[in-house]
Every structure is written in structure tokens, then in C-alpha cells.
């Protein structure tokens, strides 16, 4: 089975500052990796995903993530955050021979002016 | 737009009174999932359908059941809701048969269940 660890439960950040959300996974087989954002009382919106190919993945709203196989990481970054980026962020993984998505515990990002 | 639709957005039910949550999709995806998300927690997979095949997670309580009458619809039935079942319930779809290029999961907006 795979597992996902999000290393930071809460990340406060000032507006226009950069942010990095850390995600590590463990799996005995190759994986597909995802980052989702969730606003209060909303469903999950896909920010970006890594399936194969280039390890640097660009997503919506200026987010990007880098897949590092040797470090089993998939950290999410944004160079300059906005107040509207305040939300819960979930890293998720599914095995390449499976189709069930497992989530990390989530990181709460609070952007302050 | 093609999407995953959950109804209702908010559901209030009485303790012990059966309740059904619904999910429909226009994506023609062959896999449909139900996740439970309690406050400030990650979504937890309850079960999923791969086509018509039902797959229950080992730790899903017997109180939770599901039906998928056709490709487009999937229902979550809670036979006797307890206070601990109050949560956001998320429906999702995916299409492994569609190939890797478009692989992913699409989530509905969720149903917030309150048990009184």
C-alpha cells in the first residue's frame, strides 16, 4: 500500500511571498501524484498532477510541483501568493497498477496581507 | 460542462433515520468513488465501483452501503446514521481505461451531512 505524508499541517505566509508545501510518499511500485486545493465547504479542485515525463509540472493559478523519485517527494510551490490562495491543500497518490487515490493529512495555507 | 454533480449540497438527517446521498456524472467514467471527509481531516475512501463491480474498503462500517444502477449514477446509503457520521461526503470519478494521458480524478462539490 502507498502512504502520503504532508510535512506541514499549517503554513502562514504573507501576501506576495513564496510558499512551498512539502509532500513525501512511500510505495513499492511507481505512482501517480496529485495536488488538490479545497476551499471551505467545497469539493476538491485539481491543481496539478504528475503521471510521467518531465518531473517539473505546472498547474493552475501559478502553482508548480517537482517530482523527485530518489527523495520520493512531490513538493508544491508558488512564487507569489495571493489572499485568495488561503485554503486547504492535499497531496494525493495512486499506484500505477491501481486506481484508488490516497490523501495526505492536508496543509492549511493562510495568506495574510 | 461535463462534471460530477452531488445532491443535495447540505443534508440534515435525524439520528438513526436512513439517508441517501446521490452522485451523477456526465464524464462517462467507469469508476466512481465515495469518500468521507470529517472536519479538518483528509478524505477517506469508503468504497468504489469499477464498472458494476463493488469494492468495499476493509474498514468501512457496515452502516454504509452503495448502489450504482447505471454508469451515470451512484448512491451512498447510510442505514442508521450516528452522530459520528456527520461529515462531508465526496463523490469522485476516474477512467483508467482512458489511458495515461488523461488519467485523473474528478470530484463533486460534496454533500455536507449533519446528524441531529
mmCIF file of C-alpha atoms in Angstrom:
data_model
loop_
_atom_site.group_PDB
_atom_site.id
_atom_site.type_symbol
_atom_site.label_atom_id
_atom_site.label_comp_id
_atom_site.label_asym_id
_atom_site.label_seq_id
_atom_site.Cartn_x
_atom_site.Cartn_y
_atom_site.Cartn_z
ATOM 1 C CA UNK A 1 0.000 0.000 0.000
ATOM 2 C CA UNK A 2 1.088 3.563 -0.535
ATOM 3 C CA UNK A 3 1.113 6.339 2.019
ATOM 4 C CA UNK A 4 1.387 10.085 1.792
ATOM 5 C CA UNK A 5 2.928 12.426 4.339
ATOM 6 C CA UNK A 6 2.425 16.146 4.270
ATOM 7 C CA UNK A 7 5.116 17.549 6.468
ATOM 8 C CA UNK A 8 3.431 20.813 7.431
ATOM 9 C CA UNK A 9 -0.044 20.960 8.890
ATOM 10 C CA UNK A 10 -0.244 24.762 8.779
ATOM 11 C CA UNK A 11 1.662 27.299 6.709
ATOM 12 C CA UNK A 12 1.121 31.005 7.373
ATOM 13 C CA UNK A 13 2.501 33.258 4.655
ATOM 14 C CA UNK A 14 2.380 36.916 3.732
ATOM 15 C CA UNK A 15 0.784 38.082 0.509
ATOM 16 C CA UNK A 16 3.202 38.138 -2.462
ATOM 17 C CA UNK A 17 5.673 35.891 -0.626
ATOM 18 C CA UNK A 18 6.625 32.454 -1.994
ATOM 19 C CA UNK A 19 5.236 29.274 -0.474
ATOM 20 C CA UNK A 20 6.305 25.631 -0.548
ATOM 21 C CA UNK A 21 4.159 22.753 0.671
ATOM 22 C CA UNK A 22 6.013 19.524 1.264
ATOM 23 C CA UNK A 23 4.785 16.067 0.368
ATOM 24 C CA UNK A 24 6.526 12.719 0.637
ATOM 25 C CA UNK A 25 5.154 9.364 -0.385
ATOM 26 C CA UNK A 26 6.048 5.729 0.020
ATOM 27 C CA UNK A 27 5.181 2.983 -2.423
ATOM 28 C CA UNK A 28 6.691 -0.248 -3.631
ATOM 29 C CA UNK A 29 5.540 0.463 -7.190
ATOM 30 C CA UNK A 30 5.569 3.538 -9.377
ATOM 31 C CA UNK A 31 2.947 6.145 -8.583
ATOM 32 C CA UNK A 32 0.873 8.961 -9.968
ATOM 33 C CA UNK A 33 0.904 12.120 -7.857
ATOM 34 C CA UNK A 34 -1.648 14.873 -7.441
ATOM 35 C CA UNK A 35 -2.167 18.131 -5.596
ATOM 36 C CA UNK A 36 -5.697 19.306 -4.812
ATOM 37 C CA UNK A 37 -7.000 22.507 -3.252
ATOM 38 C CA UNK A 38 -10.132 22.692 -1.134
ATOM 39 C CA UNK A 39 -11.928 25.880 -0.165
ATOM 40 C CA UNK A 40 -14.371 25.851 2.787
ATOM 41 C CA UNK A 41 -17.429 23.685 2.145
ATOM 42 C CA UNK A 42 -16.270 22.903 -1.368
ATOM 43 C CA UNK A 43 -15.118 19.799 -3.185
ATOM 44 C CA UNK A 44 -11.571 19.145 -4.301
ATOM 45 C CA UNK A 45 -10.112 21.026 -7.247
ATOM 46 C CA UNK A 46 -7.122 19.621 -9.092
ATOM 47 C CA UNK A 47 -4.109 21.925 -9.101
ATOM 48 C CA UNK A 48 -1.725 19.669 -10.987
ATOM 49 C CA UNK A 49 -0.657 16.083 -11.468
ATOM 50 C CA UNK A 50 2.394 14.040 -12.333
ATOM 51 C CA UNK A 51 1.803 10.937 -14.438
ATOM 52 C CA UNK A 52 5.055 10.572 -16.373
ATOM 53 C CA UNK A 53 7.610 12.569 -18.334
ATOM 54 C CA UNK A 54 9.005 15.901 -17.174
ATOM 55 C CA UNK A 55 9.440 15.989 -13.431
ATOM 56 C CA UNK A 56 8.516 19.673 -13.231
ATOM 57 C CA UNK A 57 4.779 20.033 -13.505
ATOM 58 C CA UNK A 58 2.946 23.304 -13.931
ATOM 59 C CA UNK A 59 -0.616 23.675 -12.799
ATOM 60 C CA UNK A 60 -3.374 26.209 -12.446
ATOM 61 C CA UNK A 61 -3.205 29.502 -10.540
ATOM 62 C CA UNK A 62 0.593 29.737 -10.854
ATOM 63 C CA UNK A 63 1.372 26.569 -8.895
ATOM 64 C CA UNK A 64 4.052 24.100 -9.851
ATOM 65 C CA UNK A 65 5.467 20.923 -8.334
ATOM 66 C CA UNK A 66 8.545 18.816 -8.830
ATOM 67 C CA UNK A 67 8.591 15.048 -8.717
ATOM 68 C CA UNK A 68 11.768 13.695 -7.133
ATOM 69 C CA UNK A 69 11.890 9.944 -7.373
ATOM 70 C CA UNK A 70 15.067 9.486 -5.344
ATOM 71 C CA UNK A 71 13.656 11.510 -2.467
ATOM 72 C CA UNK A 72 10.086 10.235 -3.018
ATOM 73 C CA UNK A 73 8.825 13.781 -2.843
ATOM 74 C CA UNK A 74 6.352 15.953 -4.726
ATOM 75 C CA UNK A 75 6.585 19.438 -3.233
ATOM 76 C CA UNK A 76 4.217 22.184 -4.327
ATOM 77 C CA UNK A 77 5.421 25.744 -4.878
ATOM 78 C CA UNK A 78 4.098 29.147 -5.796
ATOM 79 C CA UNK A 79 6.450 32.110 -6.215
ATOM 80 C CA UNK A 80 3.964 34.752 -5.076
ATOM 81 C CA UNK A 81 0.752 34.005 -3.196
ATOM 82 C CA UNK A 82 -2.489 35.955 -3.059
ATOM 83 C CA UNK A 83 -5.077 36.264 -0.332
ATOM 84 C CA UNK A 84 -7.301 34.029 -2.458
ATOM 85 C CA UNK A 85 -4.809 31.157 -2.084
ATOM 86 C CA UNK A 86 -5.939 30.721 1.512
ATOM 87 C CA UNK A 87 -7.261 27.149 1.527
ATOM 88 C CA UNK A 88 -6.543 23.538 2.418
ATOM 89 C CA UNK A 89 -4.101 21.708 0.161
ATOM 90 C CA UNK A 90 -3.979 17.946 -0.207
ATOM 91 C CA UNK A 91 -1.269 15.821 -1.742
ATOM 92 C CA UNK A 92 -2.544 12.506 -3.085
ATOM 93 C CA UNK A 93 -1.103 9.395 -4.670
ATOM 94 C CA UNK A 94 -2.330 6.435 -6.629
ATOM 95 C CA UNK A 95 -0.267 3.453 -7.689
ATOM 96 C CA UNK A 96 0.318 2.952 -11.382
ATOM 97 C CA UNK A 97 -1.258 -0.529 -11.127
ATOM 98 C CA UNK A 98 -4.179 0.671 -9.051
ATOM 99 C CA UNK A 99 -6.853 3.337 -9.316
ATOM 100 C CA UNK A 100 -7.526 4.286 -5.735
ATOM 101 C CA UNK A 101 -6.464 7.710 -4.530
ATOM 102 C CA UNK A 102 -4.951 8.124 -1.068
ATOM 103 C CA UNK A 103 -4.585 11.511 0.547
ATOM 104 C CA UNK A 104 -2.152 13.155 2.888
ATOM 105 C CA UNK A 105 -3.471 14.850 6.015
ATOM 106 C CA UNK A 106 -3.574 18.242 4.335
ATOM 107 C CA UNK A 107 -1.829 21.591 4.779
ATOM 108 C CA UNK A 108 -3.728 24.705 5.723
ATOM 109 C CA UNK A 109 -2.330 27.767 3.982
ATOM 110 C CA UNK A 110 -3.271 31.121 5.433
ATOM 111 C CA UNK A 111 -2.229 34.161 3.436
ATOM 112 C CA UNK A 112 -2.088 37.449 5.323
ATOM 113 C CA UNK A 113 -1.831 40.962 3.945
ATOM 114 C CA UNK B 1 -19.550 21.380 -18.800
ATOM 115 C CA UNK B 2 -19.045 17.725 -18.098
ATOM 116 C CA UNK B 3 -18.875 17.235 -14.378
ATOM 117 C CA UNK B 4 -19.687 15.335 -11.226
ATOM 118 C CA UNK B 5 -22.842 16.530 -9.503
ATOM 119 C CA UNK B 6 -23.776 15.778 -5.932
ATOM 120 C CA UNK B 7 -27.174 16.341 -4.420
ATOM 121 C CA UNK B 8 -28.058 17.766 -2.084
ATOM 122 C CA UNK B 9 -25.236 20.131 -1.073
ATOM 123 C CA UNK B 10 -26.435 20.082 2.517
ATOM 124 C CA UNK B 11 -28.395 17.289 4.181
ATOM 125 C CA UNK B 12 -29.734 17.204 7.710
ATOM 126 C CA UNK B 13 -30.945 13.856 8.986
ATOM 127 C CA UNK B 14 -32.125 12.506 12.294
ATOM 128 C CA UNK B 15 -30.105 10.099 14.367
ATOM 129 C CA UNK B 16 -30.916 6.589 13.177
ATOM 130 C CA UNK B 17 -33.006 7.670 10.175
ATOM 131 C CA UNK B 18 -31.793 6.229 6.854
ATOM 132 C CA UNK B 19 -30.419 8.754 4.420
ATOM 133 C CA UNK B 20 -29.316 8.571 0.792
ATOM 134 C CA UNK B 21 -26.831 10.830 -0.944
ATOM 135 C CA UNK B 22 -26.643 10.930 -4.710
ATOM 136 C CA UNK B 23 -23.958 11.482 -7.298
ATOM 137 C CA UNK B 24 -24.238 11.754 -11.049
ATOM 138 C CA UNK B 25 -21.631 12.213 -13.740
ATOM 139 C CA UNK B 26 -21.589 13.241 -17.369
ATOM 140 C CA UNK B 27 -17.989 12.148 -17.967
ATOM 141 C CA UNK B 28 -18.840 8.516 -18.781
ATOM 142 C CA UNK B 29 -16.101 7.433 -16.394
ATOM 143 C CA UNK B 30 -16.204 3.768 -15.460
ATOM 144 C CA UNK B 31 -15.012 4.155 -11.858
ATOM 145 C CA UNK B 32 -16.967 6.004 -9.178
ATOM 146 C CA UNK B 33 -15.820 6.559 -5.606
ATOM 147 C CA UNK B 34 -17.278 7.686 -2.311
ATOM 148 C CA UNK B 35 -15.071 9.448 0.203
ATOM 149 C CA UNK B 36 -15.891 10.561 3.736
ATOM 150 C CA UNK B 37 -14.183 13.711 4.986
ATOM 151 C CA UNK B 38 -14.579 14.681 8.611
ATOM 152 C CA UNK B 39 -13.767 18.147 9.828
ATOM 153 C CA UNK B 40 -10.098 19.089 9.370
ATOM 154 C CA UNK B 41 -9.230 15.627 8.103
ATOM 155 C CA UNK B 42 -8.204 14.108 4.797
ATOM 156 C CA UNK B 43 -10.806 12.391 2.621
ATOM 157 C CA UNK B 44 -11.090 8.700 3.407
ATOM 158 C CA UNK B 45 -12.154 6.204 0.764
ATOM 159 C CA UNK B 46 -15.287 4.261 1.730
ATOM 160 C CA UNK B 47 -15.780 2.202 -1.433
ATOM 161 C CA UNK B 48 -15.748 2.373 -5.185
ATOM 162 C CA UNK B 49 -17.349 0.816 -8.226
ATOM 163 C CA UNK B 50 -15.217 -0.342 -11.121
ATOM 164 C CA UNK B 51 -17.919 -0.622 -13.761
ATOM 165 C CA UNK B 52 -20.542 -2.710 -11.932
ATOM 166 C CA UNK B 53 -18.083 -4.302 -9.531
ATOM 167 C CA UNK B 54 -18.396 -3.044 -5.974
ATOM 168 C CA UNK B 55 -15.206 -2.733 -3.898
ATOM 169 C CA UNK B 56 -15.532 -2.054 -0.204
ATOM 170 C CA UNK B 57 -12.641 -0.769 1.883
ATOM 171 C CA UNK B 58 -11.822 -3.120 4.754
ATOM 172 C CA UNK B 59 -12.541 -0.551 7.465
ATOM 173 C CA UNK B 60 -15.788 0.855 6.047
ATOM 174 C CA UNK B 61 -18.595 0.271 8.578
ATOM 175 C CA UNK B 62 -21.499 -1.956 7.564
ATOM 176 C CA UNK B 63 -23.759 1.024 8.139
ATOM 177 C CA UNK B 64 -22.570 2.407 4.794
ATOM 178 C CA UNK B 65 -23.754 0.906 1.534
ATOM 179 C CA UNK B 66 -23.773 1.940 -2.076
ATOM 180 C CA UNK B 67 -25.707 1.378 -5.278
ATOM 181 C CA UNK B 68 -24.790 2.056 -8.867
ATOM 182 C CA UNK B 69 -27.828 1.460 -11.081
ATOM 183 C CA UNK B 70 -26.078 2.668 -14.237
ATOM 184 C CA UNK B 71 -22.842 4.298 -15.416
ATOM 185 C CA UNK B 72 -24.019 7.814 -14.594
ATOM 186 C CA UNK B 73 -25.412 7.463 -11.088
ATOM 187 C CA UNK B 74 -24.088 6.263 -7.761
ATOM 188 C CA UNK B 75 -25.784 6.441 -4.356
ATOM 189 C CA UNK B 76 -24.466 6.346 -0.824
ATOM 190 C CA UNK B 77 -26.885 4.874 1.708
ATOM 191 C CA UNK B 78 -26.364 5.298 5.436
ATOM 192 C CA UNK B 79 -28.703 2.858 7.117
ATOM 193 C CA UNK B 80 -28.667 4.259 10.647
ATOM 194 C CA UNK B 81 -26.722 7.500 10.851
ATOM 195 C CA UNK B 82 -24.951 8.233 14.085
ATOM 196 C CA UNK B 83 -23.526 11.497 15.311
ATOM 197 C CA UNK B 84 -20.092 10.279 14.239
ATOM 198 C CA UNK B 85 -21.237 10.055 10.628
ATOM 199 C CA UNK B 86 -21.546 13.805 10.310
ATOM 200 C CA UNK B 87 -19.080 14.731 7.598
ATOM 201 C CA UNK B 88 -18.595 15.938 4.066
ATOM 202 C CA UNK B 89 -19.207 13.134 1.590
ATOM 203 C CA UNK B 90 -17.349 13.443 -1.679
ATOM 204 C CA UNK B 91 -18.080 11.592 -4.890
ATOM 205 C CA UNK B 92 -15.349 11.199 -7.483
ATOM 206 C CA UNK B 93 -14.878 9.538 -10.850
ATOM 207 C CA UNK B 94 -11.973 8.306 -12.918
ATOM 208 C CA UNK B 95 -11.392 6.475 -16.155
ATOM 209 C CA UNK B 96 -8.389 4.140 -16.061
ATOM 210 C CA UNK B 97 -9.499 2.727 -19.415
ATOM 211 C CA UNK B 98 -8.962 6.131 -20.984
ATOM 212 C CA UNK B 99 -5.195 5.806 -20.957
ATOM 213 C CA UNK B 100 -2.500 7.637 -19.040
ATOM 214 C CA UNK B 101 -2.612 10.906 -20.937
ATOM 215 C CA UNK B 102 -5.917 11.948 -19.441
ATOM 216 C CA UNK B 103 -5.768 9.964 -16.219
ATOM 217 C CA UNK B 104 -7.099 11.686 -13.148
ATOM 218 C CA UNK B 105 -9.921 12.000 -10.675
ATOM 219 C CA UNK B 106 -12.818 14.427 -10.849
ATOM 220 C CA UNK B 107 -14.585 15.363 -7.642
ATOM 221 C CA UNK B 108 -18.055 16.673 -7.000
ATOM 222 C CA UNK B 109 -18.725 19.610 -4.695
ATOM 223 C CA UNK B 110 -19.676 17.304 -1.859
ATOM 224 C CA UNK B 111 -22.668 16.828 0.417
ATOM 225 C CA UNK B 112 -22.352 18.137 3.959
ATOM 226 C CA UNK B 113 -24.252 15.740 6.227
ATOM 227 C CA UNK B 114 -25.455 16.863 9.627
ATOM 228 C CA UNK B 115 -26.949 14.345 12.063
ATOM 229 C CA UNK B 116 -29.272 15.711 14.746
#
